């Protein structure tokens, strides 16, 4: 089992200003995690608390973004049984620490969240979105923490940001031939948030996400602008002036 003592050496090194030290620490962390078939929730939360403050200590924007991408890439190295507990611990850590994030540090955590939305969707997109149990389990993680309609411990600011980036990251991971059934399952936590949240502003934000024009295109409800232009539809005739 992991322990805070075992985790701390490479976590501290990830915050180093020396790229070589950071890269070595990341390799060590990947090796460490990939060798674990399971970890307790307590150990995962300890790990994520360390990783959270590792990013906290990183001041240079380029290094912040690199570290966020590196942390999101850890998902692809995990053994299957550890992926969802790891993701759940990430979201629980973000929810717990959100109120402590200073305004000047917020951007780097918003970027980290975007990366984790993306890595979560990439995880369930394997095999052409064919693993329904994996999709359902990952959507349950979203619905239990970042998009929970009932958990008062989840900050609305985090909910809003996940809603803001959700369709963007779906677009990056998906393709032009979405299976509508898969798409609706991926939108399930957003639908539930729209229906069950007690906060009117949260319900409105969820509705705005569901009203995104890209979703209508993927469902085949509207034709993309580029296709309309190719077919000569929707274009205004050029005005040629007043004829004599």
PDB file of C-alpha atoms in Angstrom:
ATOM      1  CA  UNK A   1       0.000   0.000   0.000  1.00  0.00           C
ATOM      2  CA  UNK A   2       1.042   3.565  -0.620  1.00  0.00           C
ATOM      3  CA  UNK A   3       1.920   5.765   2.284  1.00  0.00           C
ATOM      4  CA  UNK A   4       2.488   9.487   2.658  1.00  0.00           C
ATOM      5  CA  UNK A   5       6.146   8.765   3.436  1.00  0.00           C
ATOM      6  CA  UNK A   6       6.601   6.699   0.277  1.00  0.00           C
ATOM      7  CA  UNK A   7       4.872   9.294  -1.883  1.00  0.00           C
ATOM      8  CA  UNK A   8       6.600  12.408  -0.597  1.00  0.00           C
ATOM      9  CA  UNK A   9      10.052  12.137  -2.267  1.00  0.00           C
ATOM     10  CA  UNK A  10       8.858  12.250  -5.857  1.00  0.00           C
ATOM     11  CA  UNK A  11       5.953  14.575  -5.065  1.00  0.00           C
ATOM     12  CA  UNK A  12       8.367  17.170  -3.698  1.00  0.00           C
ATOM     13  CA  UNK A  13      10.634  16.679  -6.712  1.00  0.00           C
ATOM     14  CA  UNK A  14       7.730  17.355  -9.092  1.00  0.00           C
ATOM     15  CA  UNK A  15       7.682  20.923  -7.762  1.00  0.00           C
ATOM     16  CA  UNK A  16      11.360  21.434  -8.583  1.00  0.00           C
ATOM     17  CA  UNK A  17      12.403  24.247 -10.924  1.00  0.00           C
ATOM     18  CA  UNK A  18      14.881  21.817 -12.524  1.00  0.00           C
ATOM     19  CA  UNK A  19      13.308  20.058 -15.528  1.00  0.00           C
ATOM     20  CA  UNK A  20      15.518  16.996 -15.222  1.00  0.00           C
ATOM     21  CA  UNK A  21      14.514  16.498 -11.601  1.00  0.00           C
ATOM     22  CA  UNK A  22      10.827  16.963 -12.469  1.00  0.00           C
ATOM     23  CA  UNK A  23      11.019  14.458 -15.324  1.00  0.00           C
ATOM     24  CA  UNK A  24      12.735  11.885 -13.134  1.00  0.00           C
ATOM     25  CA  UNK A  25      10.123  12.370 -10.435  1.00  0.00           C
ATOM     26  CA  UNK A  26       7.301  11.945 -12.944  1.00  0.00           C
ATOM     27  CA  UNK A  27       8.857   8.724 -14.269  1.00  0.00           C
ATOM     28  CA  UNK A  28       9.143   7.457 -10.696  1.00  0.00           C
ATOM     29  CA  UNK A  29       5.515   8.334  -9.996  1.00  0.00           C
ATOM     30  CA  UNK A  30       4.342   6.607 -13.184  1.00  0.00           C
ATOM     31  CA  UNK A  31       6.315   3.475 -12.306  1.00  0.00           C
ATOM     32  CA  UNK A  32       5.032   3.546  -8.760  1.00  0.00           C
ATOM     33  CA  UNK A  33       1.361   3.897  -9.761  1.00  0.00           C
ATOM     34  CA  UNK A  34       1.477   1.469 -12.685  1.00  0.00           C
ATOM     35  CA  UNK A  35       2.696  -1.280 -10.343  1.00  0.00           C
ATOM     36  CA  UNK A  36      -0.340  -0.916  -8.051  1.00  0.00           C
ATOM     37  CA  UNK A  37      -3.444  -2.986  -8.702  1.00  0.00           C
ATOM     38  CA  UNK A  38      -5.229  -1.198  -5.864  1.00  0.00           C
ATOM     39  CA  UNK A  39      -4.774   1.552  -3.303  1.00  0.00           C
ATOM     40  CA  UNK A  40      -6.957   2.561  -0.396  1.00  0.00           C
ATOM     41  CA  UNK A  41      -9.033   5.733  -0.701  1.00  0.00           C
ATOM     42  CA  UNK A  42      -7.078   7.218   2.199  1.00  0.00           C
ATOM     43  CA  UNK A  43      -3.753   6.647   0.434  1.00  0.00           C
ATOM     44  CA  UNK A  44      -5.092   8.052  -2.823  1.00  0.00           C
ATOM     45  CA  UNK A  45      -6.369  11.156  -1.046  1.00  0.00           C
ATOM     46  CA  UNK A  46      -2.970  11.596   0.628  1.00  0.00           C
ATOM     47  CA  UNK A  47      -1.301  11.244  -2.763  1.00  0.00           C
ATOM     48  CA  UNK A  48      -3.618  13.800  -4.341  1.00  0.00           C
ATOM     49  CA  UNK A  49      -3.152  16.247  -1.508  1.00  0.00           C
ATOM     50  CA  UNK A  50       0.569  16.111  -2.215  1.00  0.00           C
ATOM     51  CA  UNK A  51       0.059  16.514  -5.962  1.00  0.00           C
ATOM     52  CA  UNK A  52      -2.332  19.416  -5.374  1.00  0.00           C
ATOM     53  CA  UNK A  53       0.286  21.336  -3.394  1.00  0.00           C
ATOM     54  CA  UNK A  54       2.976  20.313  -5.845  1.00  0.00           C
ATOM     55  CA  UNK A  55       1.091  22.322  -8.484  1.00  0.00           C
ATOM     56  CA  UNK A  56       0.519  25.058  -5.893  1.00  0.00           C
ATOM     57  CA  UNK A  57       4.280  25.542  -5.615  1.00  0.00           C
ATOM     58  CA  UNK A  58       4.800  25.766  -9.384  1.00  0.00           C
ATOM     59  CA  UNK A  59       4.916  29.447 -10.370  1.00  0.00           C
ATOM     60  CA  UNK A  60       5.935  29.619 -14.029  1.00  0.00           C
ATOM     61  CA  UNK A  61       2.912  29.278 -16.382  1.00  0.00           C
ATOM     62  CA  UNK A  62       4.718  27.003 -18.845  1.00  0.00           C
ATOM     63  CA  UNK A  63       5.764  24.668 -16.025  1.00  0.00           C
ATOM     64  CA  UNK A  64       2.246  24.770 -14.545  1.00  0.00           C
ATOM     65  CA  UNK A  65       0.687  23.655 -17.797  1.00  0.00           C
ATOM     66  CA  UNK A  66       3.323  21.000 -18.375  1.00  0.00           C
ATOM     67  CA  UNK A  67       2.793  19.614 -14.875  1.00  0.00           C
ATOM     68  CA  UNK A  68      -0.998  19.613 -15.315  1.00  0.00           C
ATOM     69  CA  UNK A  69      -0.701  17.672 -18.567  1.00  0.00           C
ATOM     70  CA  UNK A  70       1.739  15.268 -16.956  1.00  0.00           C
ATOM     71  CA  UNK A  71      -0.584  14.672 -14.018  1.00  0.00           C
ATOM     72  CA  UNK A  72      -3.497  14.041 -16.385  1.00  0.00           C
ATOM     73  CA  UNK A  73      -1.385  11.577 -18.366  1.00  0.00           C
ATOM     74  CA  UNK A  74      -1.074   9.389 -15.261  1.00  0.00           C
ATOM     75  CA  UNK A  75      -4.567   8.037 -15.964  1.00  0.00           C
ATOM     76  CA  UNK A  76      -3.310   6.178 -19.030  1.00  0.00           C
ATOM     77  CA  UNK A  77      -0.616   4.394 -17.007  1.00  0.00           C
ATOM     78  CA  UNK A  78      -2.902   3.037 -14.277  1.00  0.00           C
ATOM     79  CA  UNK A  79      -4.109  -0.518 -14.019  1.00  0.00           C
ATOM     80  CA  UNK A  80      -7.861  -0.712 -14.832  1.00  0.00           C
ATOM     81  CA  UNK A  81      -9.013  -1.324 -11.263  1.00  0.00           C
ATOM     82  CA  UNK A  82      -7.245   1.815 -10.024  1.00  0.00           C
ATOM     83  CA  UNK A  83      -8.465   4.318 -12.643  1.00  0.00           C
ATOM     84  CA  UNK A  84     -11.850   5.216 -11.194  1.00  0.00           C
ATOM     85  CA  UNK A  85     -10.684   5.396  -7.550  1.00  0.00           C
ATOM     86  CA  UNK A  86      -7.813   7.620  -8.724  1.00  0.00           C
ATOM     87  CA  UNK A  87     -10.196   9.922 -10.618  1.00  0.00           C
ATOM     88  CA  UNK A  88     -12.641  10.007  -7.718  1.00  0.00           C
ATOM     89  CA  UNK A  89      -9.855  11.006  -5.324  1.00  0.00           C
ATOM     90  CA  UNK A  90      -8.772  13.768  -7.697  1.00  0.00           C
ATOM     91  CA  UNK A  91     -12.262  15.297  -7.755  1.00  0.00           C
ATOM     92  CA  UNK A  92     -12.728  14.939  -3.996  1.00  0.00           C
ATOM     93  CA  UNK A  93      -9.399  16.678  -3.441  1.00  0.00           C
ATOM     94  CA  UNK A  94     -10.327  19.525  -5.776  1.00  0.00           C
ATOM     95  CA  UNK A  95     -13.687  19.962  -4.054  1.00  0.00           C
ATOM     96  CA  UNK A  96     -12.069  19.956  -0.605  1.00  0.00           C
ATOM     97  CA  UNK A  97      -9.271  22.388  -1.481  1.00  0.00           C
ATOM     98  CA  UNK A  98     -11.239  24.713  -3.795  1.00  0.00           C
ATOM     99  CA  UNK A  99     -11.994  27.298  -1.140  1.00  0.00           C
ATOM    100  CA  UNK A 100      -8.295  27.610  -0.307  1.00  0.00           C
ATOM    101  CA  UNK A 101      -7.197  28.456  -3.853  1.00  0.00           C
ATOM    102  CA  UNK A 102      -6.119  32.071  -4.122  1.00  0.00           C
ATOM    103  CA  UNK A 103      -7.270  34.139  -7.096  1.00  0.00           C
ATOM    104  CA  UNK A 104      -3.734  34.349  -8.510  1.00  0.00           C
ATOM    105  CA  UNK A 105      -3.442  30.553  -8.434  1.00  0.00           C
ATOM    106  CA  UNK A 106      -6.904  29.705  -9.762  1.00  0.00           C
ATOM    107  CA  UNK A 107      -6.010  29.598 -13.463  1.00  0.00           C
ATOM    108  CA  UNK A 108      -3.600  26.700 -13.069  1.00  0.00           C
ATOM    109  CA  UNK A 109      -6.211  24.615 -11.255  1.00  0.00           C
ATOM    110  CA  UNK A 110      -8.840  25.440 -13.851  1.00  0.00           C
ATOM    111  CA  UNK A 111      -6.390  24.178 -16.470  1.00  0.00           C
ATOM    112  CA  UNK A 112      -5.761  21.015 -14.424  1.00  0.00           C
ATOM    113  CA  UNK A 113      -9.496  20.362 -14.230  1.00  0.00           C
ATOM    114  CA  UNK A 114      -9.829  20.737 -17.994  1.00  0.00           C
ATOM    115  CA  UNK A 115      -7.026  18.215 -18.450  1.00  0.00           C
ATOM    116  CA  UNK A 116      -8.746  15.761 -16.131  1.00  0.00           C
ATOM    117  CA  UNK A 117     -12.078  16.093 -17.897  1.00  0.00           C
ATOM    118  CA  UNK A 118     -10.189  15.296 -21.096  1.00  0.00           C
ATOM    119  CA  UNK A 119      -8.243  12.355 -19.674  1.00  0.00           C
ATOM    120  CA  UNK A 120     -11.424  10.886 -18.168  1.00  0.00           C
ATOM    121  CA  UNK A 121     -13.187  11.041 -21.533  1.00  0.00           C
ATOM    122  CA  UNK A 122     -10.166   9.578 -23.316  1.00  0.00           C
ATOM    123  CA  UNK A 123     -10.168   6.689 -20.870  1.00  0.00           C
ATOM    124  CA  UNK A 124     -13.759   5.754 -21.677  1.00  0.00           C
ATOM    125  CA  UNK A 125     -13.345   6.402 -25.413  1.00  0.00           C
ATOM    126  CA  UNK A 126     -11.078   3.374 -25.811  1.00  0.00           C
ATOM    127  CA  UNK A 127     -12.405   0.653 -28.093  1.00  0.00           C
ATOM    128  CA  UNK A 128     -14.586   3.244 -29.849  1.00  0.00           C
ATOM    129  CA  UNK A 129     -16.660   3.941 -26.708  1.00  0.00           C
ATOM    130  CA  UNK A 130     -17.611   0.269 -26.691  1.00  0.00           C
ATOM    131  CA  UNK A 131     -17.293  -0.468 -22.961  1.00  0.00           C
ATOM    132  CA  UNK A 132     -20.684   0.525 -21.561  1.00  0.00           C
ATOM    133  CA  UNK A 133     -19.787  -0.442 -17.988  1.00  0.00           C
ATOM    134  CA  UNK A 134     -16.699   1.790 -18.131  1.00  0.00           C
ATOM    135  CA  UNK A 135     -18.754   4.711 -19.431  1.00  0.00           C
ATOM    136  CA  UNK A 136     -21.390   4.211 -16.759  1.00  0.00           C
ATOM    137  CA  UNK A 137     -18.793   3.975 -13.986  1.00  0.00           C
ATOM    138  CA  UNK A 138     -16.955   7.112 -15.124  1.00  0.00           C
ATOM    139  CA  UNK A 139     -20.198   9.067 -15.431  1.00  0.00           C
ATOM    140  CA  UNK A 140     -20.991   7.972 -11.894  1.00  0.00           C
ATOM    141  CA  UNK A 141     -17.717   9.561 -10.749  1.00  0.00           C
ATOM    142  CA  UNK A 142     -18.691  12.814 -12.490  1.00  0.00           C
ATOM    143  CA  UNK A 143     -22.165  12.652 -10.990  1.00  0.00           C
ATOM    144  CA  UNK A 144     -20.936  11.996  -7.459  1.00  0.00           C
ATOM    145  CA  UNK A 145     -18.527  14.911  -7.199  1.00  0.00           C
ATOM    146  CA  UNK A 146     -17.897  17.598  -9.864  1.00  0.00           C
ATOM    147  CA  UNK A 147     -21.436  17.439 -11.280  1.00  0.00           C
ATOM    148  CA  UNK A 148     -23.259  16.281  -8.167  1.00  0.00           C
ATOM    149  CA  UNK A 149     -26.670  17.961  -7.903  1.00  0.00           C
ATOM    150  CA  UNK A 150     -26.972  17.339  -4.161  1.00  0.00           C
ATOM    151  CA  UNK A 151     -23.535  17.388  -2.497  1.00  0.00           C
ATOM    152  CA  UNK A 152     -23.273  20.766  -0.761  1.00  0.00           C
ATOM    153  CA  UNK A 153     -19.531  20.217  -0.262  1.00  0.00           C
ATOM    154  CA  UNK A 154     -18.943  20.546  -4.010  1.00  0.00           C
ATOM    155  CA  UNK A 155     -18.227  24.215  -4.837  1.00  0.00           C
ATOM    156  CA  UNK A 156     -20.410  25.715  -7.542  1.00  0.00           C
ATOM    157  CA  UNK A 157     -17.333  27.328  -9.060  1.00  0.00           C
ATOM    158  CA  UNK A 158     -15.981  23.876  -9.823  1.00  0.00           C
ATOM    159  CA  UNK A 159     -19.329  22.751 -11.211  1.00  0.00           C
ATOM    160  CA  UNK A 160     -19.456  25.790 -13.507  1.00  0.00           C
ATOM    161  CA  UNK A 161     -15.974  25.179 -14.858  1.00  0.00           C
ATOM    162  CA  UNK A 162     -16.616  21.503 -15.592  1.00  0.00           C
ATOM    163  CA  UNK A 163     -19.810  22.499 -17.406  1.00  0.00           C
ATOM    164  CA  UNK A 164     -17.931  25.196 -19.328  1.00  0.00           C
ATOM    165  CA  UNK A 165     -15.290  22.809 -20.674  1.00  0.00           C
ATOM    166  CA  UNK A 166     -17.311  19.600 -20.977  1.00  0.00           C
ATOM    167  CA  UNK A 167     -18.454  19.889 -24.591  1.00  0.00           C
ATOM    168  CA  UNK A 168     -15.065  21.316 -25.648  1.00  0.00           C
ATOM    169  CA  UNK A 169     -13.340  18.210 -24.333  1.00  0.00           C
ATOM    170  CA  UNK A 170     -15.977  15.913 -25.824  1.00  0.00           C
ATOM    171  CA  UNK A 171     -15.228  17.493 -29.174  1.00  0.00           C
ATOM    172  CA  UNK A 172     -11.495  16.838 -28.794  1.00  0.00           C
ATOM    173  CA  UNK A 173     -12.000  13.197 -27.858  1.00  0.00           C
ATOM    174  CA  UNK A 174     -14.972  12.283 -30.038  1.00  0.00           C
ATOM    175  CA  UNK A 175     -15.414  12.193 -33.781  1.00  0.00           C
ATOM    176  CA  UNK A 176     -17.927  13.235 -36.392  1.00  0.00           C
ATOM    177  CA  UNK A 177     -19.877   9.977 -36.220  1.00  0.00           C
ATOM    178  CA  UNK A 178     -21.111   9.991 -32.639  1.00  0.00           C
ATOM    179  CA  UNK A 179     -23.335   7.149 -31.551  1.00  0.00           C
ATOM    180  CA  UNK A 180     -26.310   9.051 -30.139  1.00  0.00           C
ATOM    181  CA  UNK A 181     -26.807   6.496 -27.376  1.00  0.00           C
ATOM    182  CA  UNK A 182     -23.225   6.952 -26.217  1.00  0.00           C
ATOM    183  CA  UNK A 183     -23.546  10.727 -26.394  1.00  0.00           C
ATOM    184  CA  UNK A 184     -26.665  10.716 -24.228  1.00  0.00           C
ATOM    185  CA  UNK A 185     -24.921   8.566 -21.608  1.00  0.00           C
ATOM    186  CA  UNK A 186     -22.019  11.022 -21.566  1.00  0.00           C
ATOM    187  CA  UNK A 187     -24.461  13.861 -20.982  1.00  0.00           C
ATOM    188  CA  UNK A 188     -26.311  12.005 -18.237  1.00  0.00           C
ATOM    189  CA  UNK A 189     -24.637  13.803 -15.291  1.00  0.00           C
ATOM    190  CA  UNK A 190     -25.343  17.183 -16.908  1.00  0.00           C
ATOM    191  CA  UNK A 191     -29.003  16.257 -17.468  1.00  0.00           C
ATOM    192  CA  UNK A 192     -29.327  15.165 -13.863  1.00  0.00           C
ATOM    193  CA  UNK A 193     -27.717  18.388 -12.669  1.00  0.00           C
ATOM    194  CA  UNK A 194     -30.198  20.396 -14.723  1.00  0.00           C
ATOM    195  CA  UNK A 195     -33.157  18.523 -13.244  1.00  0.00           C
ATOM    196  CA  UNK A 196     -32.126  17.932  -9.644  1.00  0.00           C
ATOM    197  CA  UNK A 197     -29.930  20.829  -8.510  1.00  0.00           C
ATOM    198  CA  UNK A 198     -31.583  23.070  -5.956  1.00  0.00           C
ATOM    199  CA  UNK A 199     -29.565  26.021  -7.251  1.00  0.00           C
ATOM    200  CA  UNK A 200     -31.268  27.910 -10.074  1.00  0.00           C
ATOM    201  CA  UNK A 201     -27.957  29.270 -11.404  1.00  0.00           C
ATOM    202  CA  UNK A 202     -26.491  25.747 -11.575  1.00  0.00           C
ATOM    203  CA  UNK A 203     -29.578  24.443 -13.393  1.00  0.00           C
ATOM    204  CA  UNK A 204     -29.260  27.301 -15.869  1.00  0.00           C
ATOM    205  CA  UNK A 205     -25.558  26.577 -16.450  1.00  0.00           C
ATOM    206  CA  UNK A 206     -26.328  22.902 -17.061  1.00  0.00           C
ATOM    207  CA  UNK A 207     -29.043  23.863 -19.530  1.00  0.00           C
ATOM    208  CA  UNK A 208     -26.632  26.140 -21.395  1.00  0.00           C
ATOM    209  CA  UNK A 209     -24.212  23.222 -21.741  1.00  0.00           C
ATOM    210  CA  UNK A 210     -26.996  21.013 -23.103  1.00  0.00           C
ATOM    211  CA  UNK A 211     -28.016  23.769 -25.549  1.00  0.00           C
ATOM    212  CA  UNK A 212     -24.555  23.833 -27.152  1.00  0.00           C
ATOM    213  CA  UNK A 213     -24.989  23.813 -30.935  1.00  0.00           C
ATOM    214  CA  UNK A 214     -22.331  21.121 -31.331  1.00  0.00           C
ATOM    215  CA  UNK A 215     -24.525  18.639 -29.484  1.00  0.00           C
ATOM    216  CA  UNK A 216     -27.345  19.333 -31.920  1.00  0.00           C
ATOM    217  CA  UNK A 217     -24.989  18.724 -34.829  1.00  0.00           C
ATOM    218  CA  UNK A 218     -23.739  15.457 -33.342  1.00  0.00           C
ATOM    219  CA  UNK A 219     -27.319  14.308 -32.846  1.00  0.00           C
ATOM    220  CA  UNK A 220     -28.087  15.153 -36.467  1.00  0.00           C
ATOM    221  CA  UNK A 221     -30.629  17.801 -35.468  1.00  0.00           C
ATOM    222  CA  UNK A 222     -28.932  20.595 -37.426  1.00  0.00           C
ATOM    223  CA  UNK A 223     -26.529  20.801 -40.330  1.00  0.00           C
ATOM    224  CA  UNK A 224     -23.085  22.246 -39.701  1.00  0.00           C
ATOM    225  CA  UNK A 225     -22.442  25.681 -41.171  1.00  0.00           C
ATOM    226  CA  UNK A 226     -19.662  24.357 -43.387  1.00  0.00           C
ATOM    227  CA  UNK A 227     -21.981  21.791 -44.916  1.00  0.00           C
ATOM    228  CA  UNK A 228     -24.658  24.411 -45.459  1.00  0.00           C
ATOM    229  CA  UNK A 229     -22.182  26.667 -47.211  1.00  0.00           C
ATOM    230  CA  UNK A 230     -20.994  23.848 -49.444  1.00  0.00           C
ATOM    231  CA  UNK A 231     -24.595  23.274 -50.462  1.00  0.00           C
ATOM    232  CA  UNK A 232     -25.163  26.985 -51.002  1.00  0.00           C
ATOM    233  CA  UNK A 233     -27.647  27.175 -48.140  1.00  0.00           C
ATOM    234  CA  UNK A 234     -27.914  29.970 -45.646  1.00  0.00           C
ATOM    235  CA  UNK A 235     -25.870  32.423 -47.734  1.00  0.00           C
ATOM    236  CA  UNK A 236     -27.184  35.881 -48.364  1.00  0.00           C
ATOM    237  CA  UNK A 237     -27.160  37.107 -51.950  1.00  0.00           C
ATOM    238  CA  UNK A 238     -24.658  39.862 -52.567  1.00  0.00           C
ATOM    239  CA  UNK A 239     -26.355  43.235 -52.989  1.00  0.00           C
ATOM    240  CA  UNK A 240     -25.532  44.696 -56.346  1.00  0.00           C
ATOM    241  CA  UNK A 241     -26.758  48.194 -55.738  1.00  0.00           C
ATOM    242  CA  UNK A 242     -29.781  50.020 -57.167  1.00  0.00           C
ATOM    243  CA  UNK A 243     -30.461  49.212 -60.761  1.00  0.00           C
ATOM    244  CA  UNK A 244     -31.119  51.994 -63.240  1.00  0.00           C
TER     245      UNK A 244
END
